[in-house]
Amino acid sequence: MGERRDVDDASQGASKEGEEAESAVAAPEAEKGESVGLVAGGGGGRVSVKRERRGPGEEVSVSGGGPREPGDERRLRRQAALAALLLGLVIAAVAAFSTPWHLLTSGPPDPARDFTAAQIAKSQAFDAAVTLPSYASLALTLIIAGLFVATPLGAKLVGWLRGPWWLRVVLGVLVITLFSQLIKLPISIWVETLLRDYGLSIQSWGSWSGDRLKNIGVDAFMLCLMLLVLVALARRFRRWWIPAAVGAFALTVIASFVYPVVFEPLFNDFTTMEQGQLRTDLLAMAQRDGVPVEDVLVADASRRTTALNAYVSGFGATRRIVVYDTLLKAPKSEVELVVAHELGHAKADDVLYGTFIGALGAALGAILLFLVFDLLRRRTGVRSLADPRAIGAVVGLMTFGSLIMSPAENLISRQIEARADLHALDLTHDPATFIAMQKRLAVTNISDLSPDAVEYVLYASHPSSPERIAMARAWAKLNGVPVR
């Protein structure tokens, strides 16, 4: 339960130590592939003019900002480093105090107690089948990001584009996105084939392709928006990391608020749960729980999958509880428990807190980008983030940052999901149905019943089904409720 939810060195010469990343604007190319670079820098405001031979598609950089003292760059970096340290401490404090670390202690999970040998064998077979493509996808992701960060590949992919800087940023995002997606397309097809073999996916290839293109389009749109703002700020401000951090924070909050009503409908049709006893009981349970819920929506997930799921997304006016239509085939008591879990998320404002922490993390990422990118300029073949050709390196750094943070995010998510489970048990006082519901979810979704340590750290955003069942039994024992 929860929302799903996946070269040669083109440097233009060594920069003096301490030289800051400067703004760059396009200038017409000189005849016969030669161009003039005007570089403002050095002591006393000296302007040096040098001619450099450039390859096709490479632009001329005119860097400004006025005279600088040799210590300016070090001072700017110290300011950014201090801001990053303070913001990192704030994030750590918010995460530490808002995450429910101390929950109900339960016994060790035991899949054999609740699942048949055939069910365990099927889970192990499915896990073995998807492990190889999962790690292959991770390896490709790391390789592509590494090429963008450590080589001029990104600059070369974008370098042949023409037009104003903003157009080259937009087209560059499309080129880099398509480049990455085409390389990983065979693995995506492989995974979809496995899902079909195990009965989890019932999409046609046309429907699958359409959903995939929508996902790519949404990701590319958000990336374009972010990089347009980032490059614009880098072209205008020396301390661009300050407005960039503020913008990253705001964009994360706005995206989380509008996603349910703007982007989710691209992938599913949502309808109000039909009038009946189930809807009445669910709304009554929400009222009893003190959670304001105006509606419960049903998503038409059955057109693409047999998996069971429910989630809460958005906050404030866009907060919604959504259940898959596949879940409605389960007994009414189990559906109520799933919704009780989601009410736990809503009551604790998990989406709001998650958005806040994510927004702080995005702001920190903007500051770290300022600190790290200068170390990569020569390797990536660009002078500064003001150059549209730098977007490949930015995408690569974002990818590494996301992968580095994933274990911590998953750890926090597992604790939050466990708290929502406890909320569902406290609200329904029905551990037997909770266990039955977890068994149904695990068998239908072919969940990994015994994830290995690496997969658990890298991918598990929820406790395993046996862990959740063990906690339900611990709750039953603590509250004196009989359960098998």
XYZ file of C-alpha atoms in Angstrom:
484
model
C 0.000 0.000 0.000
C 1.231 3.436 -0.782
C 1.974 5.301 -3.953
C 4.150 3.504 -6.526
C 4.290 3.363 -7.013
C 11.923 3.102 -12.118
C 35.108 10.221 -25.250
C 37.590 12.752 -25.563
C 38.273 15.739 -23.350
C 36.640 18.796 -24.871
C 37.947 21.223 -22.284
C 38.915 24.582 -23.603
C 42.094 24.812 -21.561
C 42.903 24.685 -17.887
C 41.215 27.299 -15.710
C 43.238 29.100 -13.072
C 42.823 27.637 -9.617
C 40.051 29.414 -7.771
C 38.395 30.758 -10.915
C 34.642 30.715 -10.540
C 32.113 29.209 -12.929
C 31.065 32.155 -15.067
C 28.016 33.082 -17.119
C 28.131 32.205 -20.795
C 26.212 33.655 -23.718
C 26.267 32.574 -27.322
C 28.206 34.560 -29.923
C 28.393 34.053 -33.686
C 31.003 31.598 -34.858
C 33.988 32.970 -36.698
C 34.782 31.816 -40.163
C 36.579 28.526 -40.758
C 35.652 27.124 -37.366
C 37.513 29.779 -35.356
C 35.936 31.803 -32.594
C 36.952 34.495 -30.189
C 36.628 33.964 -26.439
C 36.506 37.043 -24.243
C 37.296 36.118 -20.667
C 37.003 38.695 -17.908
C 39.078 37.739 -14.912
C 42.348 37.981 -13.112
C 43.621 40.693 -10.858
C 42.781 44.305 -11.598
C 39.912 43.476 -13.935
C 42.248 42.555 -16.812
C 40.423 41.276 -19.889
C 42.258 38.684 -21.942
C 41.331 37.872 -25.499
C 42.240 34.522 -26.942
C 41.347 32.753 -30.147
C 40.366 29.136 -29.929
C 39.540 26.663 -32.621
C 36.227 24.993 -31.845
C 34.446 22.037 -33.305
C 30.996 22.111 -34.872
C 28.211 23.047 -32.522
C 30.432 24.438 -29.766
C 29.551 27.951 -28.678
C 31.625 30.952 -27.742
C 31.463 31.920 -24.103
C 31.561 35.530 -23.006
C 31.998 35.600 -19.269
C 31.267 38.675 -17.229
C 30.689 39.714 -13.698
C 33.332 42.424 -13.395
C 36.712 42.336 -11.676
C 37.281 39.667 -9.094
C 39.775 39.204 -6.344
C 41.515 35.814 -6.212
C 39.688 34.969 -2.984
C 36.208 35.669 -4.349
C 35.607 32.139 -5.529
C 36.818 30.640 -2.267
C 34.537 33.005 -0.336
C 31.516 32.079 -2.455
C 32.230 28.400 -2.019
C 32.626 28.788 1.749
C 29.248 30.524 1.906
C 27.608 27.781 -0.124
C 29.295 25.056 1.916
C 28.083 26.633 5.167
C 24.545 26.899 3.801
C 24.665 23.263 2.670
C 25.881 22.145 6.099
C 23.150 24.045 7.925
C 20.431 22.846 5.553
C 21.695 19.282 5.841
C 21.438 19.519 9.627
C 17.885 20.864 9.316
C 16.904 17.974 7.044
C 18.453 15.443 9.396
C 16.650 17.000 12.360
C 13.260 17.116 10.603
C 13.636 13.520 9.393
C 14.788 12.323 12.804
C 11.960 13.966 14.738
C 9.141 13.335 12.247
C 9.946 9.672 11.569
C 8.377 7.130 13.952
C 11.495 5.198 14.932
C 10.078 3.441 17.992
C 7.118 1.302 17.034
C 5.720 -1.974 18.264
C 8.402 -4.639 18.624
C 7.480 -7.902 16.963
C 8.963 -11.330 16.609
C 11.045 -12.459 13.623
C 9.097 -12.799 10.353
C 8.299 -16.371 9.338
C 6.945 -16.783 5.768
C 6.410 -20.521 6.264
C 3.852 -19.828 8.999
C 1.407 -18.047 6.677
C 2.295 -19.034 3.131
C 2.260 -22.417 1.423
C 5.355 -23.981 -0.049
C 3.989 -23.309 -3.539
C 3.415 -19.626 -2.763
C 6.914 -19.248 -1.334
C 8.411 -21.017 -4.342
C 6.539 -18.745 -6.757
C 7.727 -15.674 -4.862
C 11.321 -16.890 -4.995
C 11.073 -17.721 -8.704
C 9.637 -14.310 -9.546
C 12.268 -12.563 -7.468
C 15.021 -14.529 -9.192
C 13.559 -13.665 -12.596
C 13.415 -9.902 -12.015
C 16.676 -9.581 -10.076
C 18.915 -9.710 -13.147
C 17.074 -7.031 -15.158
C 16.763 -4.892 -12.029
C 20.503 -4.894 -11.434
C 21.183 -4.508 -15.157
C 18.968 -1.409 -15.178
C 20.797 -0.048 -12.131
C 24.166 -0.686 -13.778
C 23.102 1.060 -16.998
C 21.776 3.991 -15.021
C 25.110 4.338 -13.221
C 27.093 4.022 -16.453
C 25.018 6.651 -18.279
C 25.180 9.040 -15.341
C 28.931 8.441 -15.053
C 29.452 9.261 -18.731
C 27.507 12.493 -18.363
C 29.475 13.499 -15.268
C 32.995 12.355 -16.165
C 33.140 12.903 -19.945
C 32.014 15.484 -22.524
C 29.290 13.104 -23.778
C 26.456 15.329 -22.572
C 28.055 18.415 -24.102
C 28.497 16.604 -27.409
C 24.881 15.400 -27.490
C 23.611 18.941 -26.945
C 26.416 20.793 -28.746
C 25.012 20.435 -32.251
C 21.725 22.126 -31.333
C 21.103 25.687 -32.530
C 18.914 28.527 -31.335
C 18.577 30.709 -28.249
C 19.844 29.247 -25.007
C 16.374 28.372 -23.679
C 15.508 26.428 -26.821
C 18.761 24.488 -26.613
C 17.968 23.611 -22.987
C 14.544 22.259 -23.959
C 15.856 20.350 -26.970
C 18.847 19.171 -24.960
C 16.594 17.656 -22.305
C 14.688 15.805 -25.017
C 17.907 14.537 -26.629
C 19.401 13.353 -23.326
C 16.116 11.792 -22.192
C 15.646 9.901 -25.448
C 19.293 8.807 -25.425
C 18.950 7.341 -21.935
C 15.552 5.769 -22.550
C 16.561 4.118 -25.816
C 19.575 2.495 -24.163
C 17.397 1.104 -21.351
C 14.436 0.186 -23.562
C 15.442 -3.502 -24.009
C 15.520 -3.958 -20.226
C 12.126 -2.307 -19.869
C 10.688 -4.683 -22.462
C 12.333 -7.598 -20.650
C 10.709 -6.636 -17.344
C 7.299 -6.149 -18.948
C 7.584 -9.604 -20.530
C 8.308 -11.109 -17.110
C 5.321 -9.329 -15.585
C 3.141 -10.808 -18.292
C 4.588 -14.269 -17.812
C 3.621 -14.116 -14.133
C 0.199 -12.621 -14.808
C 0.852 -9.257 -13.185
C 0.552 -7.228 -16.398
C -2.379 -7.537 -18.775
C -1.575 -4.536 -20.971
C -1.225 -4.689 -24.720
C 2.081 -3.494 -26.093
C 0.297 -0.439 -27.467
C -1.089 0.455 -24.048
C 2.280 -0.210 -22.412
C 4.038 2.013 -24.951
C 1.486 4.770 -24.402
C 1.956 4.700 -20.623
C 5.715 4.689 -21.044
C 5.631 7.693 -23.362
C 3.427 9.537 -20.872
C 5.912 8.810 -18.092
C 8.810 10.009 -20.216
C 6.846 13.121 -21.179
C 6.025 14.034 -17.579
C 9.624 13.478 -16.475
C 10.972 15.503 -19.412
C 8.531 18.344 -18.728
C 9.552 18.610 -15.082
C 13.239 18.377 -16.012
C 12.859 21.097 -18.652
C 11.154 23.389 -16.184
C 13.847 22.880 -13.577
C 16.804 23.255 -15.951
C 15.384 26.330 -17.678
C 15.195 28.087 -14.327
C 18.617 26.794 -13.261
C 20.427 27.914 -16.405
C 18.633 31.284 -16.373
C 19.761 31.894 -12.792
C 23.333 30.791 -13.537
C 23.460 33.246 -16.443
C 22.346 36.136 -14.232
C 23.684 35.648 -10.711
C 27.068 34.727 -9.300
C 25.348 33.335 -6.204
C 22.791 31.503 -8.293
C 22.586 28.713 -5.738
C 20.497 30.945 -3.444
C 17.532 31.547 -5.789
C 18.000 28.026 -7.199
C 17.569 26.498 -3.740
C 14.436 28.576 -3.129
C 13.076 27.624 -6.546
C 13.794 23.918 -6.036
C 11.937 23.997 -2.724
C 8.931 25.779 -4.250
C 8.798 23.533 -7.331
C 8.766 20.382 -5.192
C 5.889 21.666 -3.066
C 3.867 22.849 -6.060
C 4.440 19.597 -7.960
C 3.275 17.505 -5.004
C 0.155 19.647 -4.669
C -0.888 19.591 -8.337
C 0.262 16.066 -9.272
C -2.974 14.338 -8.194
C -5.197 16.554 -10.313
C -2.899 17.252 -13.274
C -0.690 14.220 -13.862
C -2.405 11.207 -12.253
C -5.403 11.462 -14.630
C -2.986 10.938 -17.536
C -2.522 7.331 -16.434
C -5.828 6.353 -14.837
C -9.465 7.310 -14.854
C -10.754 8.116 -11.380
C -14.368 7.762 -10.364
C -16.120 8.317 -7.088
C -16.762 5.032 -5.323
C -20.354 4.080 -6.079
C -23.025 4.535 -3.465
C -23.432 1.518 -1.237
C -22.606 0.013 2.110
C -18.847 -0.039 1.458
C -18.661 3.652 0.621
C -20.877 4.550 3.587
C -18.749 2.494 5.974
C -15.482 3.917 4.654
C -16.617 7.521 5.045
C -17.981 6.731 8.497
C -14.647 5.184 9.474
C -12.832 8.306 8.273
C -15.177 10.503 10.307
C -14.663 8.324 13.368
C -10.925 8.613 12.846
C -11.101 12.388 12.685
C -9.702 12.528 9.137
C -11.558 14.884 6.779
C -12.249 12.915 3.602
C -14.798 14.252 1.152
C -14.474 11.360 -1.257
C -12.888 7.984 -1.917
C -11.831 7.442 -5.527
C -11.478 4.255 -7.537
C -8.748 3.969 -10.188
C -9.271 1.778 -13.264
C -6.011 -0.109 -12.662
C -7.526 -3.370 -13.925
C -6.929 -2.310 -17.516
C -3.194 -2.776 -17.005
C -2.539 -4.960 -13.957
C -3.898 -7.606 -11.622
C -2.011 -6.147 -8.629
C -3.847 -4.818 -5.588
C -3.023 -1.391 -4.211
C -4.271 1.795 -2.608
C -2.584 5.083 -1.858
C -2.974 8.595 -0.565
C -1.518 11.515 -2.504
C -1.578 15.276 -2.428
C -2.378 17.393 0.609
C -4.784 20.136 1.512
C -7.398 20.609 -1.191
C -5.865 17.924 -3.429
C -5.522 15.172 -0.820
C -7.191 12.007 -2.012
C -7.509 8.377 -1.019
C -7.488 6.110 -4.037
C -8.102 2.356 -4.252
C -7.479 0.172 -7.272
C -10.611 -1.338 -8.753
C -8.844 -4.703 -8.487
C -8.919 -4.318 -4.693
C -12.710 -4.108 -4.664
C -12.845 -7.824 -5.446
C -11.468 -8.543 -1.963
C -13.821 -9.030 1.033
C -15.301 -5.802 2.376
C -13.475 -6.114 5.713
C -10.110 -6.307 3.945
C -10.890 -3.246 1.816
C -11.758 -1.376 5.006
C -8.402 -2.310 6.505
C -6.553 -1.094 3.423
C -8.386 2.231 3.608
C -7.722 2.389 7.370
C -4.019 2.143 6.540
C -4.350 5.037 4.096
C -6.273 7.044 6.694
C -3.227 6.577 8.902
C -1.113 8.312 6.271
C -3.649 11.112 5.949
C -4.018 11.617 9.699
C -0.251 11.841 10.193
C 0.087 14.149 7.157
C 2.720 11.825 5.746
C 2.471 13.297 2.249
C 2.885 16.821 3.624
C 5.902 15.892 5.756
C 7.382 13.868 2.908
C 6.929 16.789 0.550
C 8.556 19.158 3.040
C 11.578 16.911 3.518
C 11.787 16.339 -0.238
C 11.640 20.092 -0.867
C 14.437 20.692 1.637
C 16.423 17.938 -0.079
C 15.889 19.584 -3.468
C 17.138 22.896 -2.067
C 20.199 21.140 -0.651
C 20.779 19.518 -4.031
C 20.884 22.938 -5.717
C 23.554 24.134 -3.293
C 25.607 20.947 -3.649
C 25.387 21.328 -7.433
C 27.062 24.724 -7.101
C 29.830 23.186 -5.011
C 30.398 20.073 -7.106
C 29.954 21.258 -10.671
C 33.053 23.460 -10.698
C 35.147 20.342 -10.073
C 33.734 18.720 -13.218
C 33.952 21.579 -15.714
C 37.043 20.386 -17.529
C 35.902 16.776 -17.688
C 32.482 17.675 -19.049
C 33.797 20.196 -21.587
C 31.722 23.174 -20.440
C 32.697 26.386 -18.683
C 29.738 26.762 -16.334
C 26.105 25.954 -15.714
C 25.224 28.982 -17.808
C 26.127 26.884 -20.838
C 23.129 24.824 -22.064
C 25.551 22.012 -22.875
C 25.995 21.520 -19.121
C 22.556 19.947 -18.694
C 23.907 16.432 -19.300
C 26.257 16.775 -16.348
C 23.425 18.156 -14.203
C 21.219 15.184 -15.077
C 24.061 12.807 -14.232
C 24.660 14.455 -10.862
C 20.919 14.361 -10.100
C 20.886 10.641 -10.868
C 23.780 9.940 -8.513
C 22.195 12.083 -5.813
C 18.904 10.208 -6.101
C 20.604 6.816 -5.899
C 22.706 7.861 -2.915
C 19.640 9.058 -1.028
C 17.446 6.041 -1.856
C 18.511 3.849 1.108
C 17.735 6.636 3.608
C 14.425 7.405 1.898
C 13.443 3.727 1.962
C 14.361 3.420 5.642
C 12.127 6.369 6.536
C 9.351 5.090 4.267
C 9.352 1.645 5.917
C 8.913 3.241 9.332
C 6.075 5.436 8.095
C 4.334 2.457 6.487
C 4.664 0.489 9.727
C 3.048 3.373 11.609
C 0.136 3.355 9.140
C -0.244 -0.392 9.734
C -0.464 0.212 13.473
C -3.025 2.935 12.856
C -5.147 0.495 10.866
C -4.977 -2.055 13.689
C -5.840 0.545 16.316
C -8.765 1.776 14.237
C -10.285 -1.602 13.310
C -9.160 -3.849 16.196
C -9.124 -6.682 13.669
C -5.670 -8.281 13.431
C -7.080 -11.473 11.914
C -8.463 -9.599 8.912
C -5.256 -7.558 8.734
C -3.252 -10.783 8.409
C -5.662 -12.149 5.800
C -5.401 -8.912 3.845
C -1.586 -8.957 3.923
C -1.581 -12.537 2.692
C -3.918 -11.628 -0.166
C -1.764 -8.649 -1.168
C 1.452 -10.687 -1.026
C 0.098 -13.606 -3.054
C -1.648 -11.470 -5.672
C 1.280 -9.069 -6.118
C 3.849 -11.907 -5.871
C 5.717 -9.967 -3.203
C 9.206 -10.924 -2.133
C 8.615 -12.779 1.127
C 12.297 -12.958 2.113
C 14.176 -10.058 0.468
C 17.944 -10.192 0.739
C 19.718 -7.377 2.556
C 20.899 -5.521 -0.553
C 17.497 -5.513 -2.239
C 15.828 -4.553 1.034
C 18.072 -1.503 1.427
C 17.978 -0.414 -2.207
C 14.371 -1.061 -3.175
C 12.076 -1.832 -0.222
C 9.886 1.178 0.593
C 7.547 -1.040 2.676
C 8.192 -3.719 5.280
C 7.919 -7.226 3.873
C 4.570 -8.994 4.203
C 5.880 -11.425 6.852
C 7.184 -8.437 8.856
C 3.779 -6.769 8.730
C 2.037 -9.958 9.743
C 4.444 -10.442 12.651
C 3.661 -6.921 13.863
C -0.084 -7.653 13.688
C 0.419 -10.695 15.891
C 2.463 -8.612 18.331
C -0.357 -6.030 18.424
C -2.914 -8.790 19.029
C -0.874 -10.201 21.916
C -0.398 -6.751 23.449
C -4.124 -5.964 23.224
C -5.380 -9.408 24.198
C -7.086 -10.093 20.879
C -7.028 -13.745 19.846
C -5.476 -14.469 16.461
C -3.896 -17.499 14.894
